[in-house]
XYZ file of C-alpha atoms in Angstrom:
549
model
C 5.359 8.265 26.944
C 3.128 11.585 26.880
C 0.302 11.346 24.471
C -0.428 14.320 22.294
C -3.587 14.242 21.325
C -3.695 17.961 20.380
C -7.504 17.854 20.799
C -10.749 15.360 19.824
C -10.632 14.521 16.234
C -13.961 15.818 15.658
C -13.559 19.182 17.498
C -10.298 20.165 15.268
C -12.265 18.708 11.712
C -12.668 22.442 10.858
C -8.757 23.316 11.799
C -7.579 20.274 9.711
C -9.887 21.662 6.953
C -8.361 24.892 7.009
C -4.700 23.404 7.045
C -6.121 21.406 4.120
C -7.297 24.307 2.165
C -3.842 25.821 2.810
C -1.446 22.767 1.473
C -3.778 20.595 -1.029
C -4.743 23.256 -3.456
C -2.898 21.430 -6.173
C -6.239 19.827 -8.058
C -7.508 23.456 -8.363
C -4.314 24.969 -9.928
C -2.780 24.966 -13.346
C 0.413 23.205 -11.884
C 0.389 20.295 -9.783
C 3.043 21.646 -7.376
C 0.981 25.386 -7.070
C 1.205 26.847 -3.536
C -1.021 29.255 -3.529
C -3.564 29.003 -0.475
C -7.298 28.974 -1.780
C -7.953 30.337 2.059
C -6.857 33.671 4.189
C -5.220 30.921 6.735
C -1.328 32.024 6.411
C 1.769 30.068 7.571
C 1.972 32.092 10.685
C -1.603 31.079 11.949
C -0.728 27.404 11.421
C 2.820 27.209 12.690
C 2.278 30.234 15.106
C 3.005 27.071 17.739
C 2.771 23.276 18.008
C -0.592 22.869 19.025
C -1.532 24.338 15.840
C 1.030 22.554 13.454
C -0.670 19.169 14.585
C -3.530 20.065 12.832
C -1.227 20.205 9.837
C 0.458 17.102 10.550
C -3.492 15.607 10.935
C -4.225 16.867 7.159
C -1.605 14.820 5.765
C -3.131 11.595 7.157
C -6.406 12.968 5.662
C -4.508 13.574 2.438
C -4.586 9.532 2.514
C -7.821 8.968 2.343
C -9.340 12.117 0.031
C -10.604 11.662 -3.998
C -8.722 12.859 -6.761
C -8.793 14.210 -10.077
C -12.466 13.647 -10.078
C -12.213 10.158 -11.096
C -14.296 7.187 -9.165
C -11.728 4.943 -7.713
C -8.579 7.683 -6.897
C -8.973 7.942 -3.094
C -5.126 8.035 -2.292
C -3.401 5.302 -0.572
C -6.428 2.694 -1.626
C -5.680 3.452 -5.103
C -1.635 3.218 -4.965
C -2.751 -0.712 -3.588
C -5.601 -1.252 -5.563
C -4.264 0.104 -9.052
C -0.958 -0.101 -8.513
C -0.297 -2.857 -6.219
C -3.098 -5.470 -6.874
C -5.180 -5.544 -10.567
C -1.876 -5.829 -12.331
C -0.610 -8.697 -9.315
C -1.239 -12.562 -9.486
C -3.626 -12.706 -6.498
C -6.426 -10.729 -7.285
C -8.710 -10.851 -10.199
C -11.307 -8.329 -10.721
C -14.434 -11.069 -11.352
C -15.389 -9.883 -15.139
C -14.541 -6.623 -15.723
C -12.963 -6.985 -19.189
C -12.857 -3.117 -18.721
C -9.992 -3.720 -16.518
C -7.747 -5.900 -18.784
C -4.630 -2.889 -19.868
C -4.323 -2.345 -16.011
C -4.544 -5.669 -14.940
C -1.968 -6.524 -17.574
C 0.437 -4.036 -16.638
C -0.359 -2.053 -20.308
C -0.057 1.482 -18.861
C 3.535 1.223 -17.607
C 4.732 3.103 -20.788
C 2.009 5.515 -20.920
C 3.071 8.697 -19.685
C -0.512 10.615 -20.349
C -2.786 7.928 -18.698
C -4.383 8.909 -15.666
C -4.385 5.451 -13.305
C -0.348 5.807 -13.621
C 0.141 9.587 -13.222
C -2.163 9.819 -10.059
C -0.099 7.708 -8.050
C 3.109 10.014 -8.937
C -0.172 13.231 -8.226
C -0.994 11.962 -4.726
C 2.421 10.731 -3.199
C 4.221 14.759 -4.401
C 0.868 16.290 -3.270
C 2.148 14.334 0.533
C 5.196 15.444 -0.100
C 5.188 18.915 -0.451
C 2.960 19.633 2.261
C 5.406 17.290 4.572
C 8.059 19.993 3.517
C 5.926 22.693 4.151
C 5.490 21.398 7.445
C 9.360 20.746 7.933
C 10.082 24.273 6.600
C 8.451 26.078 9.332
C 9.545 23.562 12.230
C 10.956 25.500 14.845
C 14.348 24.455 16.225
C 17.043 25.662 19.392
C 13.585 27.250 21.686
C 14.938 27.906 25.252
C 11.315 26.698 25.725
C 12.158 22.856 26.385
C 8.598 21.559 26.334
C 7.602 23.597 23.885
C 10.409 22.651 21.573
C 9.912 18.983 22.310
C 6.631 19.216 20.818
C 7.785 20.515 17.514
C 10.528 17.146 17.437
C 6.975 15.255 17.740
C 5.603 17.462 14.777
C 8.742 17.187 12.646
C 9.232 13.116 12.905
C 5.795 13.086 11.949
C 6.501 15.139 8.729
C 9.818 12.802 7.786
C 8.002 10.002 8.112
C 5.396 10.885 5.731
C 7.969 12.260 3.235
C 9.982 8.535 3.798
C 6.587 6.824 3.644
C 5.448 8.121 0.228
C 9.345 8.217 -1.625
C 9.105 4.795 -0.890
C 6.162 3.742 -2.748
C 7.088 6.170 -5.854
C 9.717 3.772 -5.916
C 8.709 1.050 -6.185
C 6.833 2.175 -9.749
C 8.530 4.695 -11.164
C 12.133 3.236 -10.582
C 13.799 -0.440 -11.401
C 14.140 -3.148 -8.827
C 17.348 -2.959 -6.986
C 19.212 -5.658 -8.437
C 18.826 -4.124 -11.982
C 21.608 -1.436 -11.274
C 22.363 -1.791 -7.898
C 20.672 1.759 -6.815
C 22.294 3.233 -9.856
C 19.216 3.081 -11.930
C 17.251 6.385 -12.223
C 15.106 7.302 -8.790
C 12.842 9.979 -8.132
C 12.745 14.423 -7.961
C 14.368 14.417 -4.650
C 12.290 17.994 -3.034
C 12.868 18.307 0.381
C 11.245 21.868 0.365
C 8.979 23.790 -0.530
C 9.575 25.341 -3.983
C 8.898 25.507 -7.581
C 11.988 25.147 -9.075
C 12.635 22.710 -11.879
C 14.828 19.808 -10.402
C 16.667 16.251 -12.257
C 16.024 12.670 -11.001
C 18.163 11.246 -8.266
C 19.217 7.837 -8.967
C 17.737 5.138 -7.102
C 20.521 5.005 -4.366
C 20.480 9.028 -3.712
C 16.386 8.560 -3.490
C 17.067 5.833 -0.516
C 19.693 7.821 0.744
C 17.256 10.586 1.643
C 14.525 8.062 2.570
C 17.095 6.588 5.317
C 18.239 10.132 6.667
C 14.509 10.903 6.824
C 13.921 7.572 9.059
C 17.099 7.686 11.138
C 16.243 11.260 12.031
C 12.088 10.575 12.763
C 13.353 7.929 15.145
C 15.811 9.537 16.652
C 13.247 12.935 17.346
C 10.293 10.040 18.517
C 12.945 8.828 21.168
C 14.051 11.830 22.174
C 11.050 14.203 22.819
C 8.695 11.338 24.779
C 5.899 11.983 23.276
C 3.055 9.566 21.430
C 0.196 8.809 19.576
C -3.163 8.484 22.092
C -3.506 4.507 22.418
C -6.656 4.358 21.063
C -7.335 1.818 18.205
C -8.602 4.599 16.243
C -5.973 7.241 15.923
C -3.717 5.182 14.298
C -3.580 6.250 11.527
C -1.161 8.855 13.364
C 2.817 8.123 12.471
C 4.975 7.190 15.260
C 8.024 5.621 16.185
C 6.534 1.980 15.362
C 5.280 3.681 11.998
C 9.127 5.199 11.326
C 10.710 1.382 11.708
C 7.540 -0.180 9.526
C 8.754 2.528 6.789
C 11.858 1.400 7.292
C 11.749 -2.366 7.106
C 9.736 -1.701 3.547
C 12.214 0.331 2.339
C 15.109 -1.347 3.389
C 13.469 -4.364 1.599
C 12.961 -2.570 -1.805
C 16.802 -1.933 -1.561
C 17.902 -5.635 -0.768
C 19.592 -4.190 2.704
C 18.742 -7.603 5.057
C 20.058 -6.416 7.743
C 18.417 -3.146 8.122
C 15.328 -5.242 6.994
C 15.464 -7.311 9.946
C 16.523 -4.603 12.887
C 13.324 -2.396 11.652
C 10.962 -5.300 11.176
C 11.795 -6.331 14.552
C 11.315 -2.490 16.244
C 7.802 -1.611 14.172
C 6.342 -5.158 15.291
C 7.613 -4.842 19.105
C 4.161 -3.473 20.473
C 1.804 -5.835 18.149
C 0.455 -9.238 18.133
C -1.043 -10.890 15.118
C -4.569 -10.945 15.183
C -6.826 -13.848 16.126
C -9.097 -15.517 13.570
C -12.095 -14.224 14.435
C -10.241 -10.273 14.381
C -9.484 -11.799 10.765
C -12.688 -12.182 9.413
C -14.546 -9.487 10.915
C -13.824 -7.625 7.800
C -10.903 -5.504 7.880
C -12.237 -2.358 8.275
C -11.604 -1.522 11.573
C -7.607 -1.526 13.452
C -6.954 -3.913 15.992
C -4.163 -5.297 18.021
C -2.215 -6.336 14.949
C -2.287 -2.635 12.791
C 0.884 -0.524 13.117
C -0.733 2.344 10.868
C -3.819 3.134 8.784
C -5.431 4.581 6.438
C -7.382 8.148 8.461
C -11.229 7.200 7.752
C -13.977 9.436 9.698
C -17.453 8.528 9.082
C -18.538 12.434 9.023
C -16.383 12.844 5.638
C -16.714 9.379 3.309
C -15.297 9.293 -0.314
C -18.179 7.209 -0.914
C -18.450 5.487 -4.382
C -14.197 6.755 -5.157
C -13.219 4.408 -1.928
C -11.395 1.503 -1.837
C -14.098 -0.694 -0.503
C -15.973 0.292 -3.672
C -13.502 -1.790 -5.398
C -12.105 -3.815 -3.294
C -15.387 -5.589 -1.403
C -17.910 -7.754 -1.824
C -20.276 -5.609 0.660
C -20.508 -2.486 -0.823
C -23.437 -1.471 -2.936
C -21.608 0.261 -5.822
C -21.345 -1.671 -8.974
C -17.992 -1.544 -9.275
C -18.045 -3.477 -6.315
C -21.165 -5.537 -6.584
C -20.932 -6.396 -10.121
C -17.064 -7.131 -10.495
C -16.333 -8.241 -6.943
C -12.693 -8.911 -6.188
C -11.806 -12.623 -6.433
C -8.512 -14.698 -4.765
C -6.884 -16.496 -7.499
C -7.287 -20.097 -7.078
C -3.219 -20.496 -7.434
C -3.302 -18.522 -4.109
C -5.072 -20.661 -1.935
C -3.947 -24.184 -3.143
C -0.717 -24.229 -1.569
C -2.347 -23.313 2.198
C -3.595 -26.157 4.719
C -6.927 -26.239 4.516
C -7.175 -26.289 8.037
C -6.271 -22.290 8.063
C -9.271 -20.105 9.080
C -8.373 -17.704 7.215
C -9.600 -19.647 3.706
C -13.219 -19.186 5.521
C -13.946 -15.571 3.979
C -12.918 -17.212 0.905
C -16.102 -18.556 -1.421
C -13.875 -21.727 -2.197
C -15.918 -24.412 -4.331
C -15.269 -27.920 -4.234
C -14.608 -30.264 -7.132
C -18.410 -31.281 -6.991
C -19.347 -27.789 -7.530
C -17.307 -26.786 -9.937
C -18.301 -30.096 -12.024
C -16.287 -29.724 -15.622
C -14.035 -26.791 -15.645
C -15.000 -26.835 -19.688
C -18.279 -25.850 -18.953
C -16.538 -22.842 -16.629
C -17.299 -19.604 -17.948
C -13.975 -17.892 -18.406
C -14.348 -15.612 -15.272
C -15.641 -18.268 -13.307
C -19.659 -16.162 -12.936
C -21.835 -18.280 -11.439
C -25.680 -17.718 -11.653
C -27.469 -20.758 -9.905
C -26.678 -24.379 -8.837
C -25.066 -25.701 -5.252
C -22.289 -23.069 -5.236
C -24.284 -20.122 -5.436
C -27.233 -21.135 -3.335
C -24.209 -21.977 -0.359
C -22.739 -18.773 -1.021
C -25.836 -16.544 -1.005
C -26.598 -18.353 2.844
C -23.129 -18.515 4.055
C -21.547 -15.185 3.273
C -24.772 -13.469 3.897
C -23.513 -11.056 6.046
C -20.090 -10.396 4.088
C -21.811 -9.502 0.719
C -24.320 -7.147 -0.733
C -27.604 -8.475 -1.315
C -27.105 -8.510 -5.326
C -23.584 -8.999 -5.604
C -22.463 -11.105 -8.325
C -20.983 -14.458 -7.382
C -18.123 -16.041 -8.666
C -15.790 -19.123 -7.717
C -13.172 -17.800 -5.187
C -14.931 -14.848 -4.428
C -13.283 -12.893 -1.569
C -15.087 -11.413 1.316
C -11.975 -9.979 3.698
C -13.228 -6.249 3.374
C -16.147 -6.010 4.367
C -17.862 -2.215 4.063
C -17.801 -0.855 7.731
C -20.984 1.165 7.104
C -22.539 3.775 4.046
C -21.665 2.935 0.964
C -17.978 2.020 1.126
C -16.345 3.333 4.942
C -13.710 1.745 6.475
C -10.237 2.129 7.282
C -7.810 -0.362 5.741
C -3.919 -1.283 7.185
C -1.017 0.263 5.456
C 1.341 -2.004 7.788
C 0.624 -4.986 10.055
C 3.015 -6.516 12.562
C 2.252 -9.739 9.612
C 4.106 -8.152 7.308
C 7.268 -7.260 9.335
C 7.264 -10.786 9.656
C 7.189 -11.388 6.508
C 10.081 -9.099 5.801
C 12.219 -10.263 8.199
C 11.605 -13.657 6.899
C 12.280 -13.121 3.595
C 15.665 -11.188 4.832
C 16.664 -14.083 6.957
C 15.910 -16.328 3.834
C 18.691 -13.846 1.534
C 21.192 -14.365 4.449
C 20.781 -18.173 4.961
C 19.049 -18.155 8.124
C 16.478 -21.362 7.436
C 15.960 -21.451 11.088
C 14.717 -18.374 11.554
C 12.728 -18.346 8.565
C 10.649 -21.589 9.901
C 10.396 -19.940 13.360
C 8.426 -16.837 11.595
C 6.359 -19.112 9.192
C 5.017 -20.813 12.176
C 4.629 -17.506 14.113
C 2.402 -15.689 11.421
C 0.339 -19.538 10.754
C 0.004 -21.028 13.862
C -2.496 -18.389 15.526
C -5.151 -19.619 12.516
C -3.931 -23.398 12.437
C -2.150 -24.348 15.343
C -1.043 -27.675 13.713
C 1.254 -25.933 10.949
C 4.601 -26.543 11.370
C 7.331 -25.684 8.983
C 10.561 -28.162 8.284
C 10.906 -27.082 4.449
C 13.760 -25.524 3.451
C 16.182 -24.369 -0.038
C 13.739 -23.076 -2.730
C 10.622 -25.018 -1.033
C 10.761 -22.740 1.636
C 11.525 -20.118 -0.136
C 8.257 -20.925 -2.742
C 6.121 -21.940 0.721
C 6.975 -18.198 2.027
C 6.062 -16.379 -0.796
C 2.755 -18.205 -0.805
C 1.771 -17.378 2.796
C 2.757 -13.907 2.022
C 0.364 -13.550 -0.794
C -2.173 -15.289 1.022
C -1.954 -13.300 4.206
C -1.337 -10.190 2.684
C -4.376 -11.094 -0.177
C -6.182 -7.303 -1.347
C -3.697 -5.401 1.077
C -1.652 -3.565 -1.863
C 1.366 -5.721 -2.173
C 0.770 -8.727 -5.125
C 2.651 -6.481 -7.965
C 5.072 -5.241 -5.678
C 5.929 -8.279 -4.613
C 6.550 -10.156 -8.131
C 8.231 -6.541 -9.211
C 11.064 -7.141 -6.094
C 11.039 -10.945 -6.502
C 11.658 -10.884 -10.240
C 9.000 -13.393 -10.522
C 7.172 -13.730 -14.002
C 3.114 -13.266 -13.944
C 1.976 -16.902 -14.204
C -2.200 -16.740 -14.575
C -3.577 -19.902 -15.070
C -7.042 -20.365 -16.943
C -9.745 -22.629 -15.923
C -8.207 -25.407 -18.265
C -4.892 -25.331 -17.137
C -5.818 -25.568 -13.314
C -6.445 -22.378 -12.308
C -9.040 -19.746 -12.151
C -8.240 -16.620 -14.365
C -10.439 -15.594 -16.902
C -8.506 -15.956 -20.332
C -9.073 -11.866 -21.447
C -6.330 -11.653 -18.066
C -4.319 -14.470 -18.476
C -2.686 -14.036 -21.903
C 0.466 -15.731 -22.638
C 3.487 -13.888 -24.090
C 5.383 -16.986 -25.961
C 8.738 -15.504 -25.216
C 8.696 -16.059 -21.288
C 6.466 -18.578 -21.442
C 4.570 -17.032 -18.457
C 2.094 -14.186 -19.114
C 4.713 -11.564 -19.001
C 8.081 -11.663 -17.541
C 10.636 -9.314 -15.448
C 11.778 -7.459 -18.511
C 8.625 -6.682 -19.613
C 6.329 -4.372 -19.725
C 9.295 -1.646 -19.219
C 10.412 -4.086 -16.609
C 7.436 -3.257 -14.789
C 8.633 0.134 -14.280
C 6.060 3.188 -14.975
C 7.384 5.981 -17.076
C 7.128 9.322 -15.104
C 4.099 11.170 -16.037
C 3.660 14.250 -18.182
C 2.057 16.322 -15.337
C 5.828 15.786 -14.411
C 7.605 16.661 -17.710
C 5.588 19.541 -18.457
C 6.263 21.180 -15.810
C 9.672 20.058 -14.951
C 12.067 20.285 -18.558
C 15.064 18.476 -16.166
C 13.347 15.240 -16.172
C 12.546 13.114 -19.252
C 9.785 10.121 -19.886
C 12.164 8.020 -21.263
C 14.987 6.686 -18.612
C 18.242 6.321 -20.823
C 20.069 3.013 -19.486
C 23.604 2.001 -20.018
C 24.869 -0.872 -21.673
C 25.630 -2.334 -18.173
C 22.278 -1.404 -16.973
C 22.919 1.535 -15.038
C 20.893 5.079 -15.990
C 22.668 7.628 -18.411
C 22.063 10.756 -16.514
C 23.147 13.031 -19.976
């Protein structure tokens, strides 16, 4: 394949800023969806050919990675997986931030004002829109072949992003799958640029477009032979691996196995899984095993709003270094203990935890064995002061300043994963075994799987959460699976602090499937204030589908 690199990243910085200035203007206007360019750069500068549209295309990966709303922690996509996708999950527990408790407990579903659920549905439209100004001024039928073949490479670019981020608004603001069988309400389907007032899809019309979107990206990526440069470093450029990765997610939001298993297949062809030591050197960096990232350039940090601010051990903001992010001890029972992987884990022994009575609730320890082994061992993983607790977790480690680093929106792990889990729906024990051992082996070559019915169903889920530990997916996961939230304290042979790990006596778990809105978030009022076709409240059916009156 050609590779079009379109120019060094750091020579075209000031282009991409300009094509920034142009699209993202939304956090400076009285409507979220304003299009009004806050610089003299017009459409026909930037699409006045396909060398210039890249840069375009390059803003919307910077769009990932950018602060919001002026609020510490809303850096795009490492919010959506932080906020969204871990705090309220059962992997992760925020050491003792008691400040976190609604969010961790899933209490601002139903709030349509509250800021850490509206600037998910903020930052995946704000992709969106410029995507579709980008697919508005593709240019199609030139007589100029090459020139024409660079524009397919601009446009499946574009789709993808659009696919990428209708995907993820799914999975919050809409049901699971099985609740209505697609005909639960979706999403504002815009697939252009305009400010016209629009209804909600339902769930099967949103996937609809996110398939079409796909189906065409990969059909333009075959056809017009051109690639991402194969550096390690640009990818956080879309591509044909990226299209089938987008596609194996979505596919397994809808319960579609098949689909899930032709895609995983496709976006993992080109990637191995990493080795241990690529595992512990901090995620921060891509390697052999990342499919697509999150853009990070050193020259423009987020600083203290970044994800590693929140979601490290090694970063110097006290976010961070106070309220480090913790594995829950649930997590890493059911793994060998001969996997590698447990080693950036701060796991203490039954001598060093002593009498889980005297445990204080989040597990903060201060002095004694533990701490002194985890202030020589992880050294070099955490911040001088950070706070220690039992199961701290060290796999992001802060690349450099005070909280850079790119993190993995898709690994060739989790294609695994999803195929597994789709050969699990369809019966296919075999298969499922074959990937277990595939994802484990590379960290403990003596795992082997012969479990199978709901034990290896239960001992794929638990790899899954363990592999995919701080990577945006615990919620998610549960959400899909149907699975209650089951925190266990101290005394009950876990390690959540109580203020998380409330029980709700109806479900007998700490809240169930149906809920917390069954763990759907109401759309926001920067939505229905400017919209008057959409409503906070979705109107279901006595058989569960959405009334659309």
């Amino acid at each position: 394949c050609n590779h079009l690199t379109f120019g060094k990243m750091k020579k075209i910085y000031n282009i991409v800023s300009m094509a920034i200035l142009l699209f993202c203007t939304a956090a400076c206007s009285d409507s979220y969806l304003e299009l009004s360019p806050e610089s003299s750069v017009s459409d026909e500068v930037i699409f006045e050919n396909a060398d210039a549209a890249q840069y375009a295309v390059n803003g919307l990966g910077r769009i990932m990675s950018t602060q919001y709303l002026g609020t510490q922690g809303y850096n795009g996509e490492g919010t959506v997986y932080a906020y969204q996708g871990e705090y309220p999950g059962d992997v992760i527990q925020k050491g003792s931030y008691t400040g976190w408790q609604n969010l961790a407990k899933g209490n601002y579903f139903t709030s349509s004002t509250n800021s850490n659920i509206h600037v998910t549905w903020y930052y995946y439209y704000k992709l969106i829109r410029n995507a579709n100004q980008i697919l508005d001024n593709c240019k199609t039928g030139l007589a100029n072949v090459a020139e024409q073949r660079k524009w397919d490479y601009i446009k499946a670019q574009a789709l993808v992003y659009r696919a990428y981020s209708y995907t993820m608004l799914s999975q919050l603001y809409s049901r699971r799958w099985t609740d209505a069988d697609g005909l639960q309400r979706g999403l504002v389907l815009r697939t252009t640029v305009n400010n016209d007032e629009m209804p909600c899809s339902t769930m099967a019309e949103t996937f609809e477009l996110i398939y079409h979107d796909l189906d065409e990206a990969i059909s333009l990526f075959t056809s017009c032979g051109y690639d991402r440069p194969v550096d390690v470093d640009k990818r956080w450029m879309a591509n044909l691996d990226v299209a089938h990765a987008v596609y194996s997610r979505a596919a397994l939001i809808r319960n579609d196995w098949q689909t899930v298993i032709t895609h995983s297949q496709e976006a993992r062809r080109n990637y191995s899984i990493m080795t241990p030591d690529e595992y512990k050197a901090g995620f921060n960096t891509a390697n052999q095993e990342w499919i697509w990232e999150v853009f990070e350039d050193d020259t423009q940090p987020v600083h203290y709003y970044s994800f590693y601010n929140y979601m490290s051990a090694s970063c110097l903001g006290s976010a961070s270094r106070t309220y480090p992010p913790c594995i829950s001890k649930q997590i890493v029972d059911p793994i060998d203990p001969a996997d590698k992987r447990l080693a950036i884990y701060a796991i203490p022994t039954p001598e060093e935890v002593g009498d889980v009575s005297k445990v204080s609730g989040s597990g903060k320890v201060t002095k004694g064995d533990f701490y002194n082994r985890v202030k020589k061992e992880f050294a070099g993983r955490i911040y001088s002061t950070t706070t220690i607790f039992y199961y701290l977790s060290t796999k992001f480690i802060v690349k450099s300043g005070t909280g850079d680093g790119c993190i993995p929106i898709f690994r060739a792990a989790e294609m695994m994963y999803n195929e597994a889990e789709a050969q699990y729906r369809l019966g296919n024990e075999q298969a499922v075994r074959a990937l277990l051992e595939q994802t484990v082996k590379p960290y403990n070559a003596d795992y082997t799987c012969t479990k199978s019915g709901d034990s290896l169903w239960e001992e794929l889920k638990a790899y899954r959460k363990f592999d995919l530990c701080n990577e945006g997916h615990s919620w998610f996961d549960l959400k899909r699976w149907g699975d209650p939230m089951v925190r266990k304290t101290w005394a009950e042979g876990g390690s959540w602090a109580t203020y998380f790990a409330e029980k709700n006596t109806t479900t007998g778990g700490n809240y169930g499937p149906a809920d917390k809105n069954a763990w759907t978030a109401v759309i926001p009022t920067m939505e229905t204030n400017y919209n008057s076709l959409v409503s906070n409240v979705e109107k279901i059916k006595s058989d569960g589908t959405w009334d659309r009156n």
